[in-house]
mmCIF file with all atom_site columns, C-alpha atoms in Angstrom:
data_model
loop_
_atom_site.group_PDB
_atom_site.id
_atom_site.type_symbol
_atom_site.label_atom_id
_atom_site.label_alt_id
_atom_site.label_comp_id
_atom_site.label_asym_id
_atom_site.label_entity_id
_atom_site.label_seq_id
_atom_site.pdbx_PDB_ins_code
_atom_site.Cartn_x
_atom_site.Cartn_y
_atom_site.Cartn_z
_atom_site.occupancy
_atom_site.B_iso_or_equiv
_atom_site.pdbx_formal_charge
_atom_site.auth_seq_id
_atom_site.auth_comp_id
_atom_site.auth_asym_id
_atom_site.auth_atom_id
_atom_site.pdbx_PDB_model_num
ATOM 1   C CA . UNK O 1 1   ? 172.491 103.079 73.354 1.00 0.00 ? 64  UNK O CA 1
ATOM 2   C CA . UNK O 1 2   ? 173.933 103.700 69.779 1.00 0.00 ? 65  UNK O CA 1
ATOM 3   C CA . UNK O 1 3   ? 174.124 107.958 68.905 1.00 0.00 ? 66  UNK O CA 1
ATOM 4   C CA . UNK O 1 4   ? 171.566 108.805 66.463 1.00 0.00 ? 67  UNK O CA 1
ATOM 5   C CA . UNK O 1 5   ? 172.570 110.353 63.130 1.00 0.00 ? 68  UNK O CA 1
ATOM 6   C CA . UNK O 1 6   ? 171.881 113.062 62.503 1.00 0.00 ? 69  UNK O CA 1
ATOM 7   C CA . UNK O 1 7   ? 168.826 113.178 59.385 1.00 0.00 ? 70  UNK O CA 1
ATOM 8   C CA . UNK O 1 8   ? 169.041 114.491 56.127 1.00 0.00 ? 71  UNK O CA 1
ATOM 9   C CA . UNK O 1 9   ? 167.898 118.182 55.603 1.00 0.00 ? 72  UNK O CA 1
ATOM 10  C CA . UNK O 1 10  ? 164.553 118.814 53.791 1.00 0.00 ? 73  UNK O CA 1
ATOM 11  C CA . UNK O 1 11  ? 165.113 120.004 50.446 1.00 0.00 ? 74  UNK O CA 1
ATOM 12  C CA . UNK O 1 12  ? 163.224 123.172 49.028 1.00 0.00 ? 75  UNK O CA 1
ATOM 13  C CA . UNK O 1 13  ? 160.898 120.638 47.335 1.00 0.00 ? 76  UNK O CA 1
ATOM 14  C CA . UNK O 1 14  ? 159.979 119.368 50.334 1.00 0.00 ? 77  UNK O CA 1
ATOM 15  C CA . UNK O 1 15  ? 159.810 122.504 52.442 1.00 0.00 ? 78  UNK O CA 1
ATOM 16  C CA . UNK O 1 16  ? 157.689 123.274 48.999 1.00 0.00 ? 79  UNK O CA 1
ATOM 17  C CA . UNK O 1 17  ? 155.396 119.913 49.841 1.00 0.00 ? 80  UNK O CA 1
ATOM 18  C CA . UNK O 1 18  ? 155.134 120.205 53.685 1.00 0.00 ? 81  UNK O CA 1
ATOM 19  C CA . UNK O 1 19  ? 153.690 123.820 53.595 1.00 0.00 ? 82  UNK O CA 1
ATOM 20  C CA . UNK O 1 20  ? 151.417 122.727 51.174 1.00 0.00 ? 83  UNK O CA 1
ATOM 21  C CA . UNK O 1 21  ? 149.841 120.201 53.452 1.00 0.00 ? 84  UNK O CA 1
ATOM 22  C CA . UNK O 1 22  ? 149.513 122.653 56.176 1.00 0.00 ? 85  UNK O CA 1
ATOM 23  C CA . UNK O 1 23  ? 148.480 125.486 53.757 1.00 0.00 ? 86  UNK O CA 1
ATOM 24  C CA . UNK O 1 24  ? 145.438 122.979 53.241 1.00 0.00 ? 87  UNK O CA 1
ATOM 25  C CA . UNK O 1 25  ? 144.793 121.226 56.008 1.00 0.00 ? 88  UNK O CA 1
ATOM 26  C CA . UNK O 1 26  ? 144.631 125.682 57.155 1.00 0.00 ? 89  UNK O CA 1
ATOM 27  C CA . UNK O 1 27  ? 144.074 127.623 53.886 1.00 0.00 ? 90  UNK O CA 1
ATOM 28  C CA . UNK O 1 28  ? 143.477 131.203 55.919 1.00 0.00 ? 91  UNK O CA 1
ATOM 29  C CA . UNK O 1 29  ? 145.694 130.672 59.253 1.00 0.00 ? 92  UNK O CA 1
ATOM 30  C CA . UNK O 1 30  ? 145.796 133.642 62.215 1.00 0.00 ? 93  UNK O CA 1
ATOM 31  C CA . UNK O 1 31  ? 146.782 134.394 65.151 1.00 0.00 ? 94  UNK O CA 1
ATOM 32  C CA . UNK O 1 32  ? 144.605 133.544 68.511 1.00 0.00 ? 95  UNK O CA 1
ATOM 33  C CA . UNK O 1 33  ? 144.763 136.678 70.211 1.00 0.00 ? 96  UNK O CA 1
ATOM 34  C CA . UNK O 1 34  ? 142.484 139.321 69.779 1.00 0.00 ? 97  UNK O CA 1
ATOM 35  C CA . UNK O 1 35  ? 143.100 142.465 68.398 1.00 0.00 ? 98  UNK O CA 1
ATOM 36  C CA . UNK O 1 36  ? 141.420 145.743 66.686 1.00 0.00 ? 99  UNK O CA 1
ATOM 37  C CA . UNK O 1 37  ? 144.141 147.145 65.461 1.00 0.00 ? 100 UNK O CA 1
ATOM 38  C CA . UNK O 1 38  ? 147.638 147.245 65.387 1.00 0.00 ? 101 UNK O CA 1
ATOM 39  C CA . UNK O 1 39  ? 147.853 148.573 67.913 1.00 0.00 ? 102 UNK O CA 1
ATOM 40  C CA . UNK O 1 40  ? 145.696 146.486 69.643 1.00 0.00 ? 103 UNK O CA 1
ATOM 41  C CA . UNK O 1 41  ? 147.673 143.787 68.712 1.00 0.00 ? 104 UNK O CA 1
ATOM 42  C CA . UNK O 1 42  ? 151.452 145.171 69.966 1.00 0.00 ? 105 UNK O CA 1
ATOM 43  C CA . UNK O 1 43  ? 149.936 144.694 73.605 1.00 0.00 ? 106 UNK O CA 1
ATOM 44  C CA . UNK O 1 44  ? 148.129 141.264 72.863 1.00 0.00 ? 107 UNK O CA 1
ATOM 45  C CA . UNK O 1 45  ? 151.286 140.007 71.415 1.00 0.00 ? 108 UNK O CA 1
ATOM 46  C CA . UNK O 1 46  ? 153.593 141.588 74.387 1.00 0.00 ? 109 UNK O CA 1
ATOM 47  C CA . UNK O 1 47  ? 151.098 139.652 76.923 1.00 0.00 ? 110 UNK O CA 1
ATOM 48  C CA . UNK O 1 48  ? 151.713 136.768 75.708 1.00 0.00 ? 111 UNK O CA 1
ATOM 49  C CA . UNK O 1 49  ? 154.731 135.708 76.689 1.00 0.00 ? 112 UNK O CA 1
ATOM 50  C CA . UNK O 1 50  ? 154.663 132.802 78.989 1.00 0.00 ? 113 UNK O CA 1
ATOM 51  C CA . UNK O 1 51  ? 151.041 132.850 78.566 1.00 0.00 ? 114 UNK O CA 1
ATOM 52  C CA . UNK O 1 52  ? 148.095 131.393 76.564 1.00 0.00 ? 115 UNK O CA 1
ATOM 53  C CA . UNK O 1 53  ? 146.466 132.970 73.847 1.00 0.00 ? 116 UNK O CA 1
ATOM 54  C CA . UNK O 1 54  ? 142.805 132.624 75.924 1.00 0.00 ? 117 UNK O CA 1
ATOM 55  C CA . UNK O 1 55  ? 144.728 133.714 79.146 1.00 0.00 ? 118 UNK O CA 1
ATOM 56  C CA . UNK O 1 56  ? 145.595 136.878 77.144 1.00 0.00 ? 119 UNK O CA 1
ATOM 57  C CA . UNK O 1 57  ? 142.184 136.792 75.049 1.00 0.00 ? 120 UNK O CA 1
ATOM 58  C CA . UNK O 1 58  ? 140.054 136.777 78.839 1.00 0.00 ? 121 UNK O CA 1
ATOM 59  C CA . UNK O 1 59  ? 142.230 139.668 80.065 1.00 0.00 ? 122 UNK O CA 1
ATOM 60  C CA . UNK O 1 60  ? 142.580 142.042 76.989 1.00 0.00 ? 123 UNK O CA 1
ATOM 61  C CA . UNK O 1 61  ? 138.559 141.650 76.392 1.00 0.00 ? 124 UNK O CA 1
ATOM 62  C CA . UNK O 1 62  ? 137.907 144.322 79.351 1.00 0.00 ? 125 UNK O CA 1
ATOM 63  C CA . UNK O 1 63  ? 141.229 145.475 79.108 1.00 0.00 ? 126 UNK O CA 1
ATOM 64  C CA . UNK O 1 64  ? 140.868 147.015 74.910 1.00 0.00 ? 127 UNK O CA 1
ATOM 65  C CA . UNK O 1 65  ? 137.337 147.742 76.440 1.00 0.00 ? 128 UNK O CA 1
ATOM 66  C CA . UNK O 1 66  ? 138.730 150.749 78.232 1.00 0.00 ? 129 UNK O CA 1
ATOM 67  C CA . UNK O 1 67  ? 141.809 151.444 76.202 1.00 0.00 ? 130 UNK O CA 1
ATOM 68  C CA . UNK O 1 68  ? 141.822 150.285 72.995 1.00 0.00 ? 131 UNK O CA 1
ATOM 69  C CA . UNK O 1 69  ? 144.914 153.592 72.040 1.00 0.00 ? 132 UNK O CA 1
ATOM 70  C CA . UNK O 1 70  ? 148.071 154.529 73.023 1.00 0.00 ? 133 UNK O CA 1
ATOM 71  C CA . UNK O 1 71  ? 146.204 157.764 74.556 1.00 0.00 ? 134 UNK O CA 1
ATOM 72  C CA . UNK O 1 72  ? 143.293 155.888 76.244 1.00 0.00 ? 135 UNK O CA 1
ATOM 73  C CA . UNK O 1 73  ? 145.934 153.754 77.435 1.00 0.00 ? 136 UNK O CA 1
ATOM 74  C CA . UNK O 1 74  ? 148.122 156.609 79.132 1.00 0.00 ? 137 UNK O CA 1
ATOM 75  C CA . UNK O 1 75  ? 144.764 157.961 80.280 1.00 0.00 ? 138 UNK O CA 1
ATOM 76  C CA . UNK O 1 76  ? 144.086 154.549 82.269 1.00 0.00 ? 139 UNK O CA 1
ATOM 77  C CA . UNK O 1 77  ? 147.126 154.028 83.735 1.00 0.00 ? 140 UNK O CA 1
ATOM 78  C CA . UNK O 1 78  ? 149.352 151.387 85.095 1.00 0.00 ? 141 UNK O CA 1
ATOM 79  C CA . UNK O 1 79  ? 148.226 150.344 88.326 1.00 0.00 ? 142 UNK O CA 1
ATOM 80  C CA . UNK O 1 80  ? 144.507 149.800 86.307 1.00 0.00 ? 143 UNK O CA 1
ATOM 81  C CA . UNK O 1 81  ? 146.350 148.149 83.256 1.00 0.00 ? 144 UNK O CA 1
ATOM 82  C CA . UNK O 1 82  ? 147.902 145.733 86.501 1.00 0.00 ? 145 UNK O CA 1
ATOM 83  C CA . UNK O 1 83  ? 144.088 145.133 87.330 1.00 0.00 ? 146 UNK O CA 1
ATOM 84  C CA . UNK O 1 84  ? 142.894 144.412 84.086 1.00 0.00 ? 147 UNK O CA 1
ATOM 85  C CA . UNK O 1 85  ? 145.539 142.048 83.506 1.00 0.00 ? 148 UNK O CA 1
ATOM 86  C CA . UNK O 1 86  ? 146.396 140.619 86.331 1.00 0.00 ? 149 UNK O CA 1
ATOM 87  C CA . UNK O 1 87  ? 145.216 136.896 85.558 1.00 0.00 ? 150 UNK O CA 1
ATOM 88  C CA . UNK O 1 88  ? 148.605 136.337 83.251 1.00 0.00 ? 151 UNK O CA 1
ATOM 89  C CA . UNK O 1 89  ? 151.930 135.416 84.597 1.00 0.00 ? 152 UNK O CA 1
ATOM 90  C CA . UNK O 1 90  ? 154.353 138.813 84.725 1.00 0.00 ? 153 UNK O CA 1
ATOM 91  C CA . UNK O 1 91  ? 151.382 140.666 84.896 1.00 0.00 ? 154 UNK O CA 1
ATOM 92  C CA . UNK O 1 92  ? 152.809 143.515 87.106 1.00 0.00 ? 155 UNK O CA 1
ATOM 93  C CA . UNK O 1 93  ? 156.425 144.038 84.828 1.00 0.00 ? 156 UNK O CA 1
ATOM 94  C CA . UNK O 1 94  ? 153.856 143.172 81.721 1.00 0.00 ? 157 UNK O CA 1
ATOM 95  C CA . UNK O 1 95  ? 151.495 146.707 82.535 1.00 0.00 ? 158 UNK O CA 1
ATOM 96  C CA . UNK O 1 96  ? 154.445 148.901 83.044 1.00 0.00 ? 159 UNK O CA 1
ATOM 97  C CA . UNK O 1 97  ? 155.640 147.810 79.812 1.00 0.00 ? 160 UNK O CA 1
ATOM 98  C CA . UNK O 1 98  ? 152.280 148.401 78.010 1.00 0.00 ? 161 UNK O CA 1
ATOM 99  C CA . UNK O 1 99  ? 152.112 151.987 79.803 1.00 0.00 ? 162 UNK O CA 1
ATOM 100 C CA . UNK O 1 100 ? 155.804 152.565 78.301 1.00 0.00 ? 163 UNK O CA 1
ATOM 101 C CA . UNK O 1 101 ? 154.987 151.480 75.191 1.00 0.00 ? 164 UNK O CA 1
ATOM 102 C CA . UNK O 1 102 ? 151.793 153.385 75.191 1.00 0.00 ? 165 UNK O CA 1
ATOM 103 C CA . UNK O 1 103 ? 153.547 156.807 75.986 1.00 0.00 ? 166 UNK O CA 1
ATOM 104 C CA . UNK O 1 104 ? 156.567 155.789 73.265 1.00 0.00 ? 167 UNK O CA 1
ATOM 105 C CA . UNK O 1 105 ? 154.065 155.371 70.635 1.00 0.00 ? 168 UNK O CA 1
ATOM 106 C CA . UNK O 1 106 ? 152.483 158.944 71.237 1.00 0.00 ? 169 UNK O CA 1
ATOM 107 C CA . UNK O 1 107 ? 155.932 160.004 71.646 1.00 0.00 ? 170 UNK O CA 1
ATOM 108 C CA . UNK O 1 108 ? 157.764 159.408 69.126 1.00 0.00 ? 171 UNK O CA 1
ATOM 109 C CA . UNK O 1 109 ? 155.929 157.516 66.877 1.00 0.00 ? 172 UNK O CA 1
ATOM 110 C CA . UNK O 1 110 ? 152.463 159.731 66.670 1.00 0.00 ? 173 UNK O CA 1
ATOM 111 C CA . UNK O 1 111 ? 150.716 157.807 67.749 1.00 0.00 ? 174 UNK O CA 1
ATOM 112 C CA . UNK O 1 112 ? 151.162 154.822 65.029 1.00 0.00 ? 175 UNK O CA 1
ATOM 113 C CA . UNK O 1 113 ? 152.246 151.984 65.676 1.00 0.00 ? 176 UNK O CA 1
ATOM 114 C CA . UNK O 1 114 ? 155.599 152.180 64.041 1.00 0.00 ? 177 UNK O CA 1
ATOM 115 C CA . UNK O 1 115 ? 155.325 149.733 60.236 1.00 0.00 ? 178 UNK O CA 1
ATOM 116 C CA . UNK O 1 116 ? 159.123 148.288 60.791 1.00 0.00 ? 179 UNK O CA 1
ATOM 117 C CA . UNK O 1 117 ? 161.050 145.815 62.982 1.00 0.00 ? 180 UNK O CA 1
ATOM 118 C CA . UNK O 1 118 ? 163.685 148.318 63.555 1.00 0.00 ? 181 UNK O CA 1
ATOM 119 C CA . UNK O 1 119 ? 161.570 150.756 65.336 1.00 0.00 ? 182 UNK O CA 1
ATOM 120 C CA . UNK O 1 120 ? 159.790 148.044 66.700 1.00 0.00 ? 183 UNK O CA 1
ATOM 121 C CA . UNK O 1 121 ? 161.970 146.345 68.776 1.00 0.00 ? 184 UNK O CA 1
ATOM 122 C CA . UNK O 1 122 ? 163.005 150.129 70.239 1.00 0.00 ? 185 UNK O CA 1
ATOM 123 C CA . UNK O 1 123 ? 159.344 149.476 72.580 1.00 0.00 ? 186 UNK O CA 1
ATOM 124 C CA . UNK O 1 124 ? 159.156 148.931 75.891 1.00 0.00 ? 187 UNK O CA 1
ATOM 125 C CA . UNK O 1 125 ? 158.302 144.996 76.707 1.00 0.00 ? 188 UNK O CA 1
ATOM 126 C CA . UNK O 1 126 ? 159.150 144.213 72.415 1.00 0.00 ? 189 UNK O CA 1
ATOM 127 C CA . UNK O 1 127 ? 161.982 141.570 71.096 1.00 0.00 ? 190 UNK O CA 1
ATOM 128 C CA . UNK O 1 128 ? 162.564 140.359 68.004 1.00 0.00 ? 191 UNK O CA 1
ATOM 129 C CA . UNK O 1 129 ? 159.825 137.801 68.022 1.00 0.00 ? 192 UNK O CA 1
ATOM 130 C CA . UNK O 1 130 ? 156.668 140.363 69.041 1.00 0.00 ? 193 UNK O CA 1
ATOM 131 C CA . UNK O 1 131 ? 158.301 142.622 66.657 1.00 0.00 ? 194 UNK O CA 1
ATOM 132 C CA . UNK O 1 132 ? 158.278 140.094 63.773 1.00 0.00 ? 195 UNK O CA 1
ATOM 133 C CA . UNK O 1 133 ? 154.302 138.784 64.369 1.00 0.00 ? 196 UNK O CA 1
ATOM 134 C CA . UNK O 1 134 ? 153.609 142.200 64.272 1.00 0.00 ? 197 UNK O CA 1
ATOM 135 C CA . UNK O 1 135 ? 154.941 143.070 60.922 1.00 0.00 ? 198 UNK O CA 1
ATOM 136 C CA . UNK O 1 136 ? 153.351 139.504 60.146 1.00 0.00 ? 199 UNK O CA 1
ATOM 137 C CA . UNK O 1 137 ? 149.770 140.419 61.416 1.00 0.00 ? 200 UNK O CA 1
ATOM 138 C CA . UNK O 1 138 ? 149.454 143.746 60.589 1.00 0.00 ? 201 UNK O CA 1
ATOM 139 C CA . UNK O 1 139 ? 151.599 144.790 58.291 1.00 0.00 ? 202 UNK O CA 1
ATOM 140 C CA . UNK O 1 140 ? 151.207 141.841 56.007 1.00 0.00 ? 203 UNK O CA 1
ATOM 141 C CA . UNK O 1 141 ? 154.907 141.378 55.743 1.00 0.00 ? 204 UNK O CA 1
ATOM 142 C CA . UNK O 1 142 ? 156.580 137.773 54.967 1.00 0.00 ? 205 UNK O CA 1
ATOM 143 C CA . UNK O 1 143 ? 158.133 137.609 58.925 1.00 0.00 ? 206 UNK O CA 1
ATOM 144 C CA . UNK O 1 144 ? 158.600 134.188 60.393 1.00 0.00 ? 207 UNK O CA 1
ATOM 145 C CA . UNK O 1 145 ? 158.424 135.330 64.279 1.00 0.00 ? 208 UNK O CA 1
ATOM 146 C CA . UNK O 1 146 ? 159.971 131.636 66.448 1.00 0.00 ? 209 UNK O CA 1
ATOM 147 C CA . UNK O 1 147 ? 157.742 131.346 69.423 1.00 0.00 ? 210 UNK O CA 1
ATOM 148 C CA . UNK O 1 148 ? 158.748 127.864 71.267 1.00 0.00 ? 211 UNK O CA 1
ATOM 149 C CA . UNK O 1 149 ? 155.691 125.801 68.820 1.00 0.00 ? 212 UNK O CA 1
ATOM 150 C CA . UNK O 1 150 ? 157.310 127.373 65.555 1.00 0.00 ? 213 UNK O CA 1
ATOM 151 C CA . UNK O 1 151 ? 161.528 126.072 67.963 1.00 0.00 ? 214 UNK O CA 1
ATOM 152 C CA . UNK O 1 152 ? 160.030 122.188 67.931 1.00 0.00 ? 215 UNK O CA 1
ATOM 153 C CA . UNK O 1 153 ? 158.569 121.732 64.876 1.00 0.00 ? 216 UNK O CA 1
ATOM 154 C CA . UNK O 1 154 ? 161.154 122.742 63.367 1.00 0.00 ? 217 UNK O CA 1
ATOM 155 C CA . UNK O 1 155 ? 163.805 121.196 64.905 1.00 0.00 ? 218 UNK O CA 1
ATOM 156 C CA . UNK O 1 156 ? 161.625 117.732 66.261 1.00 0.00 ? 219 UNK O CA 1
ATOM 157 C CA . UNK O 1 157 ? 160.626 118.111 61.662 1.00 0.00 ? 220 UNK O CA 1
ATOM 158 C CA . UNK O 1 158 ? 164.078 118.882 60.857 1.00 0.00 ? 221 UNK O CA 1
ATOM 159 C CA . UNK O 1 159 ? 163.094 121.130 58.636 1.00 0.00 ? 222 UNK O CA 1
ATOM 160 C CA . UNK O 1 160 ? 164.958 124.676 59.830 1.00 0.00 ? 223 UNK O CA 1
ATOM 161 C CA . UNK O 1 161 ? 167.296 122.451 62.339 1.00 0.00 ? 224 UNK O CA 1
ATOM 162 C CA . UNK O 1 162 ? 168.834 125.285 65.423 1.00 0.00 ? 225 UNK O CA 1
ATOM 163 C CA . UNK O 1 163 ? 170.129 125.489 68.714 1.00 0.00 ? 226 UNK O CA 1
ATOM 164 C CA . UNK O 1 164 ? 168.711 129.748 68.909 1.00 0.00 ? 227 UNK O CA 1
ATOM 165 C CA . UNK O 1 165 ? 165.099 130.975 67.961 1.00 0.00 ? 228 UNK O CA 1
ATOM 166 C CA . UNK O 1 166 ? 167.219 133.430 65.510 1.00 0.00 ? 229 UNK O CA 1
ATOM 167 C CA . UNK O 1 167 ? 169.330 130.930 63.938 1.00 0.00 ? 230 UNK O CA 1
ATOM 168 C CA . UNK O 1 168 ? 166.424 128.450 63.178 1.00 0.00 ? 231 UNK O CA 1
ATOM 169 C CA . UNK O 1 169 ? 164.469 132.216 61.746 1.00 0.00 ? 232 UNK O CA 1
ATOM 170 C CA . UNK O 1 170 ? 167.186 132.532 59.792 1.00 0.00 ? 233 UNK O CA 1
ATOM 171 C CA . UNK O 1 171 ? 166.838 128.709 58.234 1.00 0.00 ? 234 UNK O CA 1
ATOM 172 C CA . UNK O 1 172 ? 162.974 128.848 58.165 1.00 0.00 ? 235 UNK O CA 1
ATOM 173 C CA . UNK O 1 173 ? 163.470 132.219 56.054 1.00 0.00 ? 236 UNK O CA 1
ATOM 174 C CA . UNK O 1 174 ? 166.134 130.091 53.762 1.00 0.00 ? 237 UNK O CA 1
ATOM 175 C CA . UNK O 1 175 ? 163.797 127.474 52.709 1.00 0.00 ? 238 UNK O CA 1
ATOM 176 C CA . UNK O 1 176 ? 160.420 128.490 52.888 1.00 0.00 ? 239 UNK O CA 1
ATOM 177 C CA . UNK O 1 177 ? 159.307 129.312 49.537 1.00 0.00 ? 240 UNK O CA 1
ATOM 178 C CA . UNK O 1 178 ? 158.115 132.851 48.406 1.00 0.00 ? 241 UNK O CA 1
ATOM 179 C CA . UNK O 1 179 ? 154.677 131.428 48.512 1.00 0.00 ? 242 UNK O CA 1
ATOM 180 C CA . UNK O 1 180 ? 154.419 130.705 51.815 1.00 0.00 ? 243 UNK O CA 1
ATOM 181 C CA . UNK O 1 181 ? 156.719 132.756 53.285 1.00 0.00 ? 244 UNK O CA 1
ATOM 182 C CA . UNK O 1 182 ? 153.435 135.297 54.477 1.00 0.00 ? 245 UNK O CA 1
ATOM 183 C CA . UNK O 1 183 ? 151.403 132.138 56.080 1.00 0.00 ? 246 UNK O CA 1
ATOM 184 C CA . UNK O 1 184 ? 153.975 129.979 57.436 1.00 0.00 ? 247 UNK O CA 1
ATOM 185 C CA . UNK O 1 185 ? 155.191 131.277 60.457 1.00 0.00 ? 248 UNK O CA 1
ATOM 186 C CA . UNK O 1 186 ? 150.586 130.806 61.152 1.00 0.00 ? 249 UNK O CA 1
ATOM 187 C CA . UNK O 1 187 ? 150.835 127.723 60.136 1.00 0.00 ? 250 UNK O CA 1
ATOM 188 C CA . UNK O 1 188 ? 154.331 126.418 61.999 1.00 0.00 ? 251 UNK O CA 1
ATOM 189 C CA . UNK O 1 189 ? 152.905 127.792 65.408 1.00 0.00 ? 252 UNK O CA 1
ATOM 190 C CA . UNK O 1 190 ? 149.343 126.336 64.456 1.00 0.00 ? 253 UNK O CA 1
ATOM 191 C CA . UNK O 1 191 ? 151.229 122.370 63.743 1.00 0.00 ? 254 UNK O CA 1
ATOM 192 C CA . UNK O 1 192 ? 152.963 122.980 67.169 1.00 0.00 ? 255 UNK O CA 1
ATOM 193 C CA . UNK O 1 193 ? 150.331 124.158 69.094 1.00 0.00 ? 256 UNK O CA 1
ATOM 194 C CA . UNK O 1 194 ? 147.223 121.472 67.340 1.00 0.00 ? 257 UNK O CA 1
ATOM 195 C CA . UNK O 1 195 ? 149.480 118.179 66.093 1.00 0.00 ? 258 UNK O CA 1
ATOM 196 C CA . UNK O 1 196 ? 153.374 118.511 67.184 1.00 0.00 ? 259 UNK O CA 1
ATOM 197 C CA . UNK O 1 197 ? 152.373 118.954 70.218 1.00 0.00 ? 260 UNK O CA 1
ATOM 198 C CA . UNK O 1 198 ? 155.102 119.094 73.113 1.00 0.00 ? 261 UNK O CA 1
ATOM 199 C CA . UNK O 1 199 ? 154.978 116.205 75.256 1.00 0.00 ? 262 UNK O CA 1
ATOM 200 C CA . UNK O 1 200 ? 152.831 113.649 72.872 1.00 0.00 ? 263 UNK O CA 1
ATOM 201 C CA . UNK O 1 201 ? 152.616 115.006 69.267 1.00 0.00 ? 264 UNK O CA 1
ATOM 202 C CA . UNK O 1 202 ? 149.726 113.452 67.674 1.00 0.00 ? 265 UNK O CA 1
ATOM 203 C CA . UNK O 1 203 ? 151.723 111.538 64.635 1.00 0.00 ? 266 UNK O CA 1
ATOM 204 C CA . UNK O 1 204 ? 148.375 109.649 63.705 1.00 0.00 ? 267 UNK O CA 1
ATOM 205 C CA . UNK O 1 205 ? 146.395 112.207 62.588 1.00 0.00 ? 268 UNK O CA 1
ATOM 206 C CA . UNK O 1 206 ? 149.809 114.128 61.524 1.00 0.00 ? 269 UNK O CA 1
ATOM 207 C CA . UNK O 1 207 ? 149.845 116.058 57.460 1.00 0.00 ? 270 UNK O CA 1
ATOM 208 C CA . UNK O 1 208 ? 153.039 116.064 57.587 1.00 0.00 ? 271 UNK O CA 1
ATOM 209 C CA . UNK O 1 209 ? 154.262 112.485 58.815 1.00 0.00 ? 272 UNK O CA 1
ATOM 210 C CA . UNK O 1 210 ? 156.050 111.245 56.017 1.00 0.00 ? 273 UNK O CA 1
ATOM 211 C CA . UNK O 1 211 ? 158.065 114.312 55.671 1.00 0.00 ? 274 UNK O CA 1
ATOM 212 C CA . UNK O 1 212 ? 158.907 114.672 59.564 1.00 0.00 ? 275 UNK O CA 1
ATOM 213 C CA . UNK O 1 213 ? 162.567 113.588 60.609 1.00 0.00 ? 276 UNK O CA 1
ATOM 214 C CA . UNK O 1 214 ? 161.466 112.489 63.927 1.00 0.00 ? 277 UNK O CA 1
ATOM 215 C CA . UNK O 1 215 ? 162.829 108.707 64.746 1.00 0.00 ? 278 UNK O CA 1
ATOM 216 C CA . UNK O 1 216 ? 159.909 108.483 67.816 1.00 0.00 ? 279 UNK O CA 1
ATOM 217 C CA . UNK O 1 217 ? 156.896 109.183 66.232 1.00 0.00 ? 280 UNK O CA 1
ATOM 218 C CA . UNK O 1 218 ? 154.156 107.954 68.030 1.00 0.00 ? 281 UNK O CA 1
ATOM 219 C CA . UNK O 1 219 ? 151.972 105.026 66.822 1.00 0.00 ? 282 UNK O CA 1
ATOM 220 C CA . UNK O 1 220 ? 148.851 106.143 69.067 1.00 0.00 ? 283 UNK O CA 1
#
């Protein structure tokens, strides 16, 4: 079987065209996680690892009704947190992290979620991806959090190919026009979730199919 050639990299003009089309398709992209504050967003995103947004939203509905601040979460306690989120994956470790990050926000940040990526990454259960989501969604920063959807779309389309999430993040930041940086994270996630799906991408209904470098496009 002949080896596939490396596709030509995206030009800045093509990248701008790609994001313009995704923006037209979804003019106001936003996270599908339910939250009411930077704190509930941090918790929701931390809980979303290896879990669906739908599943997380079901679990956090009761959790946030009982505790929507770090103080209330600590008062609720790790056992009760665990009971609220036991329907999602890795719930025991996640409950421990939610309790610990709530305590740290109280002890070190005066009860307010810190507005820097570096500080966010010091919170238990919060890695670079979660920190980038919070910076983008809660604080309006043009960060790009590379999850499995963005990693797949970036590599499959050829927009920002990379072997690691960090490499993809760096390439996306370099190729994405400034006017699209704020929304790029959401556009790519939603495109990966609903169109450029892992098992069978919906290429016939893809708004960027002619720009995409994927050789094995589906036909229906």
